[in-house]
PDB file of C-alpha atoms in Angstrom:
ATOM      1  CA  MET A   7    -101.279  -3.972-166.189  1.00 87.00           C
ATOM      2  CA  GLU A   8     -99.731  -4.489-168.981  1.00 92.00           C
ATOM      3  CA  ASN A   9     -99.724  -7.835-170.722  1.00 93.00           C
ATOM      4  CA  TYR A  10     -96.173  -8.345-170.956  1.00 95.00           C
ATOM      5  CA  ASN A  11     -94.162 -12.224-171.334  1.00 95.00           C
ATOM      6  CA  TYR A  12     -90.804 -12.073-169.249  1.00 97.00           C
ATOM      7  CA  ASN A  13     -90.312 -15.678-170.514  1.00 94.00           C
ATOM      8  CA  ASN A  14     -88.864 -14.008-173.340  1.00 95.00           C
ATOM      9  CA  ILE A  15     -86.137 -12.370-171.768  1.00 96.00           C
ATOM     10  CA  TRP A  16     -85.734 -14.247-168.398  1.00 97.00           C
ATOM     11  CA  LYS A  17     -85.299 -18.016-167.559  1.00 97.00           C
ATOM     12  CA  GLU A  18     -88.620 -20.001-167.049  1.00 96.00           C
ATOM     13  CA  ASN A  19     -89.591 -20.201-163.255  1.00 97.00           C
ATOM     14  CA  LEU A  20     -86.494 -17.621-162.524  1.00 98.00           C
ATOM     15  CA  PHE A  21     -88.061 -16.817-158.849  1.00 98.00           C
ATOM     16  CA  ARG A  22     -89.485 -20.365-158.365  1.00 98.00           C
ATOM     17  CA  GLY A  23     -89.594 -20.993-154.216  1.00 98.00           C
ATOM     18  CA  LYS A  24     -88.795 -16.919-153.487  1.00 98.00           C
ATOM     19  CA  SER A  25     -91.612 -14.715-151.731  1.00 98.00           C
ATOM     20  CA  CYS A  26     -91.643 -10.963-152.255  1.00 98.00           C
ATOM     21  CA  LEU A  27     -93.468  -8.353-150.106  1.00 98.00           C
ATOM     22  CA  ILE A  28     -94.462  -5.291-151.681  1.00 98.00           C
ATOM     23  CA  THR A  29     -95.706  -2.017-150.537  1.00 98.00           C
ATOM     24  CA  GLY A  30     -97.628   0.507-152.503  1.00 97.00           C
ATOM     25  CA  GLY A  31     -98.393  -2.663-154.467  1.00 97.00           C
ATOM     26  CA  SER A  32    -101.505  -1.845-156.049  1.00 94.00           C
ATOM     27  CA  GLY A  33    -100.144   0.897-157.650  1.00 95.00           C
ATOM     28  CA  THR A  34     -99.724   0.959-161.369  1.00 95.00           C
ATOM     29  CA  ILE A  35     -96.172   0.301-161.167  1.00 97.00           C
ATOM     30  CA  CYS A  36     -95.584  -1.690-158.143  1.00 98.00           C
ATOM     31  CA  ARG A  37     -98.369  -4.585-159.901  1.00 97.00           C
ATOM     32  CA  GLN A  38     -96.267  -4.730-162.543  1.00 98.00           C
ATOM     33  CA  GLN A  39     -93.079  -5.002-160.710  1.00 98.00           C
ATOM     34  CA  ALA A  40     -95.189  -8.324-158.835  1.00 98.00           C
ATOM     35  CA  ALA A  41     -96.831  -9.519-162.257  1.00 98.00           C
ATOM     36  CA  ALA A  42     -92.985 -10.120-163.569  1.00 98.00           C
ATOM     37  CA  LEU A  43     -92.070 -11.435-160.446  1.00 98.00           C
ATOM     38  CA  ILE A  44     -95.101 -13.724-160.397  1.00 98.00           C
ATOM     39  CA  LYS A  45     -94.804 -14.391-163.971  1.00 98.00           C
ATOM     40  CA  LEU A  46     -91.116 -15.872-163.423  1.00 98.00           C
ATOM     41  CA  GLY A  47     -92.380 -17.829-160.242  1.00 98.00           C
ATOM     42  CA  ALA A  48     -92.368 -16.044-157.022  1.00 98.00           C
ATOM     43  CA  SER A  49     -95.143 -15.939-154.410  1.00 98.00           C
ATOM     44  CA  VAL A  50     -96.292 -11.825-154.061  1.00 98.00           C
ATOM     45  CA  ALA A  51     -97.494 -10.328-150.576  1.00 98.00           C
ATOM     46  CA  ILE A  52     -99.728  -7.202-152.152  1.00 98.00           C
ATOM     47  CA  VAL A  53     -99.671  -4.259-149.185  1.00 98.00           C
ATOM     48  CA  GLY A  54    -102.067  -1.198-149.491  1.00 98.00           C
ATOM     49  CA  ARG A  55    -104.030   1.451-147.384  1.00 96.00           C
ATOM     50  CA  ASP A  56    -107.615   0.683-149.614  1.00 97.00           C
ATOM     51  CA  THR A  57    -108.313  -2.657-148.838  1.00 98.00           C
ATOM     52  CA  PRO A  58    -111.139  -3.177-152.308  1.00 98.00           C
ATOM     53  CA  ARG A  59    -108.230  -2.040-154.333  1.00 97.00           C
ATOM     54  CA  VAL A  60    -105.585  -4.407-152.977  1.00 98.00           C
ATOM     55  CA  ASP A  61    -108.427  -7.245-153.276  1.00 98.00           C
ATOM     56  CA  SER A  62    -108.980  -5.924-157.077  1.00 98.00           C
ATOM     57  CA  VAL A  63    -105.458  -6.417-157.787  1.00 98.00           C
ATOM     58  CA  VAL A  64    -104.458 -10.143-156.150  1.00 98.00           C
ATOM     59  CA  GLN A  65    -107.497 -11.563-157.988  1.00 98.00           C
ATOM     60  CA  ASP A  66    -105.882 -10.137-161.598  1.00 98.00           C
ATOM     61  CA  LEU A  67    -102.398 -11.416-160.247  1.00 98.00           C
ATOM     62  CA  ARG A  68    -103.997 -14.855-159.248  1.00 98.00           C
ATOM     63  CA  LYS A  69    -104.833 -15.066-162.855  1.00 97.00           C
ATOM     64  CA  ILE A  70    -101.372 -14.811-164.048  1.00 98.00           C
ATOM     65  CA  ILE A  71    -100.029 -17.738-161.996  1.00 98.00           C
ATOM     66  CA  PRO A  72     -98.346 -20.007-164.125  1.00 96.00           C
ATOM     67  CA  SER A  73     -99.922 -23.072-164.451  1.00 95.00           C
ATOM     68  CA  SER A  74     -97.124 -25.390-163.389  1.00 95.00           C
ATOM     69  CA  LEU A  75     -96.866 -23.504-160.581  1.00 96.00           C
ATOM     70  CA  ARG A  76    -100.765 -23.305-159.609  1.00 95.00           C
ATOM     71  CA  ASP A  77    -100.372 -25.487-156.378  1.00 95.00           C
ATOM     72  CA  GLU A  78     -97.146 -23.829-155.176  1.00 96.00           C
ATOM     73  CA  SER A  79     -97.143 -19.919-155.788  1.00 97.00           C
ATOM     74  CA  LYS A  80     -99.328 -17.892-154.112  1.00 98.00           C
ATOM     75  CA  VAL A  81    -100.385 -14.261-154.227  1.00 98.00           C
ATOM     76  CA  VAL A  82    -101.916 -12.720-150.905  1.00 98.00           C
ATOM     77  CA  GLY A  83    -103.322  -9.060-150.168  1.00 98.00           C
ATOM     78  CA  PHE A  84    -103.193  -7.198-146.882  1.00 98.00           C
ATOM     79  CA  GLY A  85    -105.608  -3.715-146.978  1.00 98.00           C
ATOM     80  CA  ASN A  86    -105.700  -1.346-144.319  1.00 97.00           C
ATOM     81  CA  CYS A  87    -102.220  -1.127-143.900  1.00 98.00           C
ATOM     82  CA  ASP A  88    -100.312   2.184-143.168  1.00 98.00           C
ATOM     83  CA  VAL A  89     -96.767   2.479-143.743  1.00 98.00           C
ATOM     84  CA  ARG A  90     -96.134   4.985-141.385  1.00 98.00           C
ATOM     85  CA  SER A  91     -97.426   2.837-138.573  1.00 98.00           C
ATOM     86  CA  ILE A  92     -94.609   0.133-137.726  1.00 98.00           C
ATOM     87  CA  SER A  93     -96.872  -1.892-136.088  1.00 98.00           C
ATOM     88  CA  ASP A  94     -99.703  -2.073-138.765  1.00 98.00           C
ATOM     89  CA  LEU A  95     -96.127  -3.715-141.095  1.00 98.00           C
ATOM     90  CA  GLN A  96     -95.037  -6.180-138.597  1.00 98.00           C
ATOM     91  CA  LYS A  97     -98.394  -7.230-138.905  1.00 98.00           C
ATOM     92  CA  VAL A  98     -98.454  -7.765-142.321  1.00 98.00           C
ATOM     93  CA  VAL A  99     -95.155  -9.124-142.013  1.00 98.00           C
ATOM     94  CA  ASP A 100     -96.351 -11.884-139.329  1.00 98.00           C
ATOM     95  CA  GLU A 101     -99.291 -12.912-141.967  1.00 98.00           C
ATOM     96  CA  THR A 102     -97.135 -12.653-144.939  1.00 98.00           C
ATOM     97  CA  VAL A 103     -94.728 -15.300-143.507  1.00 98.00           C
ATOM     98  CA  THR A 104     -97.436 -17.536-142.369  1.00 98.00           C
ATOM     99  CA  ALA A 105     -99.217 -17.371-145.659  1.00 98.00           C
ATOM    100  CA  LEU A 106     -95.685 -17.431-147.931  1.00 98.00           C
ATOM    101  CA  GLY A 107     -93.264 -19.293-145.290  1.00 98.00           C
ATOM    102  CA  LYS A 108     -91.021 -16.523-145.756  1.00 98.00           C
ATOM    103  CA  ILE A 109     -90.126 -13.269-147.334  1.00 98.00           C
ATOM    104  CA  ASP A 110     -86.868 -13.241-149.973  1.00 98.00           C
ATOM    105  CA  PHE A 111     -87.371 -10.086-151.776  1.00 99.00           C
ATOM    106  CA  VAL A 112     -88.928  -6.476-149.813  1.00 99.00           C
ATOM    107  CA  ILE A 113     -90.294  -3.546-152.433  1.00 98.00           C
ATOM    108  CA  CYS A 114     -90.640  -0.506-150.849  1.00 98.00           C
ATOM    109  CA  GLY A 115     -93.369   1.655-153.340  1.00 98.00           C
ATOM    110  CA  ALA A 116     -95.621   3.223-151.230  1.00 97.00           C
ATOM    111  CA  ALA A 117     -95.837   7.161-152.103  1.00 94.00           C
ATOM    112  CA  GLY A 118     -97.670   9.766-152.300  1.00 87.00           C
ATOM    113  CA  ASN A 119     -97.189  12.663-154.955  1.00 85.00           C
ATOM    114  CA  PHE A 120     -98.679  15.835-156.466  1.00 88.00           C
ATOM    115  CA  LEU A 121     -97.861  18.881-157.954  1.00 88.00           C
ATOM    116  CA  SER A 122     -97.816  21.950-155.495  1.00 94.00           C
ATOM    117  CA  ASP A 123     -95.339  25.105-155.404  1.00 95.00           C
ATOM    118  CA  PHE A 124     -93.360  25.479-152.202  1.00 96.00           C
ATOM    119  CA  ASN A 125     -96.035  28.132-151.468  1.00 97.00           C
ATOM    120  CA  HIS A 126     -98.824  26.148-151.929  1.00 97.00           C
ATOM    121  CA  THR A 127     -97.257  23.331-149.888  1.00 97.00           C
ATOM    122  CA  SER A 128     -98.765  23.029-146.492  1.00 97.00           C
ATOM    123  CA  THR A 129     -96.427  21.709-143.775  1.00 97.00           C
ATOM    124  CA  ASN A 130     -98.914  18.896-142.989  1.00 97.00           C
ATOM    125  CA  ALA A 131     -98.460  17.815-147.107  1.00 97.00           C
ATOM    126  CA  PHE A 132     -94.649  18.084-146.757  1.00 97.00           C
ATOM    127  CA  LYS A 133     -94.734  16.062-143.985  1.00 97.00           C
ATOM    128  CA  SER A 134     -97.476  13.669-145.204  1.00 97.00           C
ATOM    129  CA  VAL A 135     -94.923  12.524-148.459  1.00 97.00           C
ATOM    130  CA  VAL A 136     -92.198  12.029-146.439  1.00 98.00           C
ATOM    131  CA  ASP A 137     -94.074  10.233-143.796  1.00 98.00           C
ATOM    132  CA  ILE A 138     -95.724   7.970-146.513  1.00 98.00           C
ATOM    133  CA  ASP A 139     -92.188   7.882-148.960  1.00 98.00           C
ATOM    134  CA  LEU A 140     -89.370   7.841-146.461  1.00 98.00           C
ATOM    135  CA  ILE A 141     -90.605   6.775-143.089  1.00 98.00           C
ATOM    136  CA  GLY A 142     -92.716   4.087-144.977  1.00 98.00           C
ATOM    137  CA  SER A 143     -89.735   2.535-146.100  1.00 98.00           C
ATOM    138  CA  PHE A 144     -87.526   2.705-142.996  1.00 98.00           C
ATOM    139  CA  ASN A 145     -90.508   0.956-141.645  1.00 98.00           C
ATOM    140  CA  THR A 146     -90.978  -1.888-144.146  1.00 98.00           C
ATOM    141  CA  VAL A 147     -87.537  -2.701-144.384  1.00 98.00           C
ATOM    142  CA  LYS A 148     -87.598  -2.505-140.481  1.00 98.00           C
ATOM    143  CA  ALA A 149     -90.307  -4.700-139.909  1.00 98.00           C
ATOM    144  CA  ALA A 150     -89.211  -7.538-142.834  1.00 98.00           C
ATOM    145  CA  TYR A 151     -85.556  -7.033-141.453  1.00 98.00           C
ATOM    146  CA  THR A 152     -85.253 -10.617-139.605  1.00 98.00           C
ATOM    147  CA  GLN A 153     -86.688 -12.639-142.690  1.00 98.00           C
ATOM    148  CA  LEU A 154     -83.993 -10.470-144.796  1.00 98.00           C
ATOM    149  CA  ILE A 155     -81.404 -12.066-142.802  1.00 98.00           C
ATOM    150  CA  GLN A 156     -82.860 -15.455-142.069  1.00 98.00           C
ATOM    151  CA  ASN A 157     -83.105 -15.891-146.206  1.00 98.00           C
ATOM    152  CA  ARG A 158     -80.491 -13.588-146.840  1.00 98.00           C
ATOM    153  CA  GLY A 159     -81.962 -11.292-148.868  1.00 98.00           C
ATOM    154  CA  ALA A 160     -82.991  -7.887-150.950  1.00 99.00           C
ATOM    155  CA  VAL A 161     -84.472  -4.755-150.576  1.00 99.00           C
ATOM    156  CA  LEU A 162     -85.578  -2.540-153.453  1.00 99.00           C
ATOM    157  CA  PHE A 163     -86.710   0.957-153.086  1.00 98.00           C
ATOM    158  CA  VAL A 164     -88.690   2.513-155.592  1.00 98.00           C
ATOM    159  CA  SER A 165     -86.998   6.326-156.039  1.00 98.00           C
ATOM    160  CA  ALA A 166     -87.165   9.024-158.581  1.00 96.00           C
ATOM    161  CA  THR A 167     -84.778  11.436-160.683  1.00 95.00           C
ATOM    162  CA  LEU A 168     -86.475  14.602-159.445  1.00 92.00           C
ATOM    163  CA  HIS A 169     -83.866  15.423-156.732  1.00 94.00           C
ATOM    164  CA  TYR A 170     -81.103  15.097-159.942  1.00 95.00           C
ATOM    165  CA  TYR A 171     -81.704  18.797-160.501  1.00 91.00           C
ATOM    166  CA  GLY A 172     -84.179  21.392-159.062  1.00 91.00           C
ATOM    167  CA  VAL A 173     -87.923  20.807-160.037  1.00 90.00           C
ATOM    168  CA  PRO A 174     -90.447  23.739-159.759  1.00 91.00           C
ATOM    169  CA  PHE A 175     -93.847  22.045-158.395  1.00 91.00           C
ATOM    170  CA  GLN A 176     -91.961  19.068-156.742  1.00 92.00           C
ATOM    171  CA  ALA A 177     -89.796  19.709-153.897  1.00 95.00           C
ATOM    172  CA  HIS A 178     -91.583  17.507-151.534  1.00 97.00           C
ATOM    173  CA  VAL A 179     -91.182  14.614-153.756  1.00 96.00           C
ATOM    174  CA  GLY A 180     -87.489  16.039-154.665  1.00 96.00           C
ATOM    175  CA  ALA A 181     -86.665  15.779-150.940  1.00 97.00           C
ATOM    176  CA  THR A 182     -87.963  12.807-150.133  1.00 98.00           C
ATOM    177  CA  LYS A 183     -86.529  10.837-152.936  1.00 98.00           C
ATOM    178  CA  ALA A 184     -83.086  12.240-151.934  1.00 98.00           C
ATOM    179  CA  GLY A 185     -84.027  10.639-148.739  1.00 98.00           C
ATOM    180  CA  VAL A 186     -84.613   7.505-149.640  1.00 98.00           C
ATOM    181  CA  ASP A 187     -81.524   7.101-151.934  1.00 98.00           C
ATOM    182  CA  ALA A 188     -79.351   8.083-148.879  1.00 98.00           C
ATOM    183  CA  LEU A 189     -81.401   5.252-146.922  1.00 98.00           C
ATOM    184  CA  SER A 190     -80.841   3.133-149.387  1.00 98.00           C
ATOM    185  CA  ASN A 191     -76.649   4.095-149.781  1.00 98.00           C
ATOM    186  CA  ALA A 192     -76.569   3.222-146.485  1.00 98.00           C
ATOM    187  CA  LEU A 193     -78.556  -0.270-145.634  1.00 98.00           C
ATOM    188  CA  ALA A 194     -76.223  -1.427-148.696  1.00 98.00           C
ATOM    189  CA  VAL A 195     -73.265  -1.021-146.818  1.00 98.00           C
ATOM    190  CA  GLU A 196     -74.634  -2.399-143.426  1.00 98.00           C
ATOM    191  CA  PHE A 197     -76.409  -4.992-144.488  1.00 98.00           C
ATOM    192  CA  GLY A 198     -73.771  -6.023-146.897  1.00 98.00           C
ATOM    193  CA  PRO A 199     -71.878  -8.410-144.408  1.00 98.00           C
ATOM    194  CA  LEU A 200     -75.043 -10.197-143.876  1.00 98.00           C
ATOM    195  CA  GLY A 201     -75.512 -10.830-147.948  1.00 98.00           C
ATOM    196  CA  ILE A 202     -78.542  -8.403-148.082  1.00 98.00           C
ATOM    197  CA  ARG A 203     -78.328  -6.354-151.019  1.00 98.00           C
ATOM    198  CA  VAL A 204     -80.180  -2.960-151.489  1.00 99.00           C
ATOM    199  CA  ASN A 205     -81.062  -0.968-154.300  1.00 98.00           C
ATOM    200  CA  CYS A 206     -83.334   1.789-155.639  1.00 98.00           C
ATOM    201  CA  VAL A 207     -85.248   1.872-159.246  1.00 98.00           C
ATOM    202  CA  ALA A 208     -85.546   5.100-160.362  1.00 98.00           C
ATOM    203  CA  PRO A 209     -88.382   5.281-162.813  1.00 96.00           C
ATOM    204  CA  GLY A 210     -89.040   8.296-165.401  1.00 94.00           C
ATOM    205  CA  PRO A 211     -92.243   9.542-167.405  1.00 92.00           C
ATOM    206  CA  ILE A 212     -94.261   5.900-166.995  1.00 94.00           C
ATOM    207  CA  GLY A 213     -97.460   5.998-169.620  1.00 90.00           C
ATOM    208  CA  GLY A 214    -100.633   5.342-167.982  1.00 85.00           C
ATOM    209  CA  THR A 215     -99.796   5.637-164.619  1.00 86.00           C
ATOM    210  CA  GLU A 216    -101.331   8.254-162.345  1.00 77.00           C
ATOM    211  CA  GLY A 217     -97.824   9.992-161.323  1.00 72.00           C
ATOM    212  CA  PHE A 218     -97.720  10.558-164.858  1.00 81.00           C
ATOM    213  CA  GLU A 219    -100.976  12.097-165.824  1.00 77.00           C
ATOM    214  CA  ARG A 220    -100.511  13.855-162.562  1.00 70.00           C
ATOM    215  CA  ILE A 221     -96.690  15.434-163.288  1.00 67.00           C
ATOM    216  CA  VAL A 222     -96.929  16.022-166.531  1.00 74.00           C
ATOM    217  CA  PRO A 223     -99.962  18.029-167.789  1.00 65.00           C
ATOM    218  CA  ASP A 224     -99.067  18.235-171.742  1.00 70.00           C
ATOM    219  CA  VAL A 225     -98.867  14.748-172.977  1.00 72.00           C
ATOM    220  CA  SER A 226     -98.052  16.579-176.875  1.00 68.00           C
ATOM    221  CA  ASN A 227     -94.990  16.007-178.247  1.00 77.00           C
ATOM    222  CA  PHE A 228     -93.481  14.918-174.840  1.00 85.00           C
ATOM    223  CA  GLU A 229     -91.980  11.497-176.647  1.00 88.00           C
ATOM    224  CA  SER A 230     -89.993  13.872-178.674  1.00 85.00           C
ATOM    225  CA  LYS A 231     -88.414  15.325-175.185  1.00 86.00           C
ATOM    226  CA  ILE A 232     -86.910  11.845-174.493  1.00 91.00           C
ATOM    227  CA  PRO A 233     -84.255  10.695-175.999  1.00 93.00           C
ATOM    228  CA  LEU A 234     -85.269   7.404-176.718  1.00 95.00           C
ATOM    229  CA  GLN A 235     -88.563   8.847-178.188  1.00 91.00           C
ATOM    230  CA  ARG A 236     -90.616   7.227-176.233  1.00 92.00           C
ATOM    231  CA  VAL A 237     -92.147   7.485-172.586  1.00 92.00           C
ATOM    232  CA  GLY A 238     -91.422   4.382-170.478  1.00 95.00           C
ATOM    233  CA  ARG A 239     -93.955   1.287-169.925  1.00 96.00           C
ATOM    234  CA  THR A 240     -94.700  -0.483-166.349  1.00 97.00           C
ATOM    235  CA  SER A 241     -92.865  -3.585-168.116  1.00 98.00           C
ATOM    236  CA  ASP A 242     -89.511  -1.249-168.122  1.00 98.00           C
ATOM    237  CA  ILE A 243     -89.734  -1.127-164.504  1.00 98.00           C
ATOM    238  CA  GLY A 244     -90.824  -4.880-164.257  1.00 98.00           C
ATOM    239  CA  ASN A 245     -87.397  -5.680-166.170  1.00 98.00           C
ATOM    240  CA  ALA A 246     -85.319  -3.798-163.748  1.00 98.00           C
ATOM    241  CA  THR A 247     -86.681  -5.191-160.911  1.00 98.00           C
ATOM    242  CA  VAL A 248     -86.434  -8.438-162.392  1.00 98.00           C
ATOM    243  CA  PHE A 249     -82.954  -8.191-162.967  1.00 98.00           C
ATOM    244  CA  LEU A 250     -81.747  -6.569-159.479  1.00 98.00           C
ATOM    245  CA  PHE A 251     -83.558  -9.551-157.935  1.00 98.00           C
ATOM    246  CA  SER A 252     -81.311 -11.843-159.893  1.00 98.00           C
ATOM    247  CA  GLU A 253     -78.434 -13.749-159.975  1.00 98.00           C
ATOM    248  CA  ALA A 254     -76.669 -11.552-162.680  1.00 98.00           C
ATOM    249  CA  ALA A 255     -76.707  -8.762-159.610  1.00 98.00           C
ATOM    250  CA  GLN A 256     -75.248 -10.453-157.394  1.00 98.00           C
ATOM    251  CA  TRP A 257     -72.337  -8.309-157.070  1.00 98.00           C
ATOM    252  CA  ILE A 258     -74.578  -5.353-157.424  1.00 98.00           C
ATOM    253  CA  THR A 259     -75.680  -3.319-154.291  1.00 98.00           C
ATOM    254  CA  GLY A 260     -75.915   0.887-153.233  1.00 98.00           C
ATOM    255  CA  THR A 261     -77.324   1.511-156.730  1.00 98.00           C
ATOM    256  CA  VAL A 262     -79.693   3.282-157.956  1.00 98.00           C
ATOM    257  CA  LEU A 263     -80.375   2.296-161.701  1.00 98.00           C
ATOM    258  CA  VAL A 264     -82.339   5.218-163.476  1.00 98.00           C
ATOM    259  CA  VAL A 265     -84.876   3.010-166.390  1.00 98.00           C
ATOM    260  CA  ASP A 266     -86.292   6.324-168.043  1.00 96.00           C
ATOM    261  CA  GLY A 267     -84.735   6.819-171.608  1.00 96.00           C
ATOM    262  CA  GLY A 268     -82.003   9.289-171.120  1.00 95.00           C
ATOM    263  CA  PHE A 269     -84.678  12.077-170.024  1.00 93.00           C
ATOM    264  CA  TRP A 270     -83.450  13.135-166.628  1.00 94.00           C
ATOM    265  CA  GLN A 271     -80.329  13.825-168.367  1.00 93.00           C
ATOM    266  CA  MET A 272     -82.294  16.295-170.660  1.00 88.00           C
ATOM    267  CA  GLY A 273     -83.234  18.558-167.454  1.00 83.00           C
ATOM    268  CA  ASN A 274     -86.111  20.094-166.578  1.00 62.00           C
ATOM    269  CA  PHE A 275     -89.384  19.840-169.636  1.00 58.00           C
ATOM    270  CA  ASN A 276     -91.856  18.855-167.375  1.00 60.00           C
ATOM    271  CA  ASN A 277     -93.414  22.350-166.099  1.00 62.00           C
ATOM    272  CA  SER A 278     -91.193  24.619-168.282  1.00 69.00           C
ATOM    273  CA  ASP A 279     -94.809  25.965-169.560  1.00 72.00           C
ATOM    274  CA  GLN A 280     -95.380  26.710-166.080  1.00 77.00           C
ATOM    275  CA  TYR A 281     -91.962  28.648-165.409  1.00 82.00           C
ATOM    276  CA  PRO A 282     -91.593  31.483-164.220  1.00 85.00           C
ATOM    277  CA  LYS A 283     -94.626  33.595-164.926  1.00 89.00           C
ATOM    278  CA  ILE A 284     -97.118  30.710-163.863  1.00 88.00           C
ATOM    279  CA  LEU A 285     -94.869  30.176-160.652  1.00 88.00           C
ATOM    280  CA  LYS A 286     -93.952  33.486-159.993  1.00 91.00           C
ATOM    281  CA  GLN A 287     -98.022  34.127-159.611  1.00 92.00           C
ATOM    282  CA  LYS A 288     -98.292  31.013-157.117  1.00 92.00           C
ATOM    283  CA  LEU A 289     -95.304  31.863-154.646  1.00 94.00           C
ATOM    284  CA  LEU A 290     -96.893  35.422-154.617  1.00 94.00           C
ATOM    285  CA  GLU A 291    -100.735  34.450-153.111  1.00 95.00           C
ATOM    286  CA  LYS A 292    -101.179  33.711-149.466  1.00 94.00           C
ATOM    287  CA  PRO A 293     -99.104  31.635-148.230  1.00 93.00           C
ATOM    288  CA  LYS A 294    -100.355  28.088-147.212  1.00 92.00           C
ATOM    289  CA  LEU A 295     -99.009  26.927-143.970  1.00 89.00           C
TER     290      LEU A 295
END
């Protein structure tokens, strides 16, 4: 987890008294989002499937609670939660409210990704990504909906830029994240009259994450292909998260904040070395159903 001092930019205790539920919270990016909120005074609930991993992240996050808020801010974790199950999520929401008192913010960060061309992506694999990313996001908001109404809360979906153009080996993720963006747009309009804001953050290539290592097999000279000449840091997503949950964004809803150093504007460089020769070979192999 990146050690970043958010107080250099943001007001101390900006989120004091606020609570956030984060699915996929033990992932590299989402745990940094959690860290940003915690360092600025919020309490956080980390949700994931891998209980030991969730417990480990919770222990790390508890260490960064501001000393002045040790008796006030809390970090709790809930493992063995499958976002594809609305009953699992409803249980977690109820337990979060019991532990933290309420839920003001929701981050839908549970996701699954892997490199696979169409021919080698089975129907079950495609469905699994849709179920975790898209259905899981819907279920998370559904479970927390009453809390969001009561607290005039805010929702942040973790999206991507892979559907802005055709990206080989990522059809399953691109299709799913397009759905996440569409869901966010619709909920922003529906929830607006209730005082609930809904937005997306779309990370670009973030160094040190599992997704980066899977999607960018060759990192040599990769930074030179990014307009701002460096890969992203998890704190870049942390700062974007703080902004979208803060009062500075009180009139922002239904938007996608791309945090990628301008990378998507350059087109697809990630697997250009595999296009079209290697991709064509894979597409002509025996289909995986």
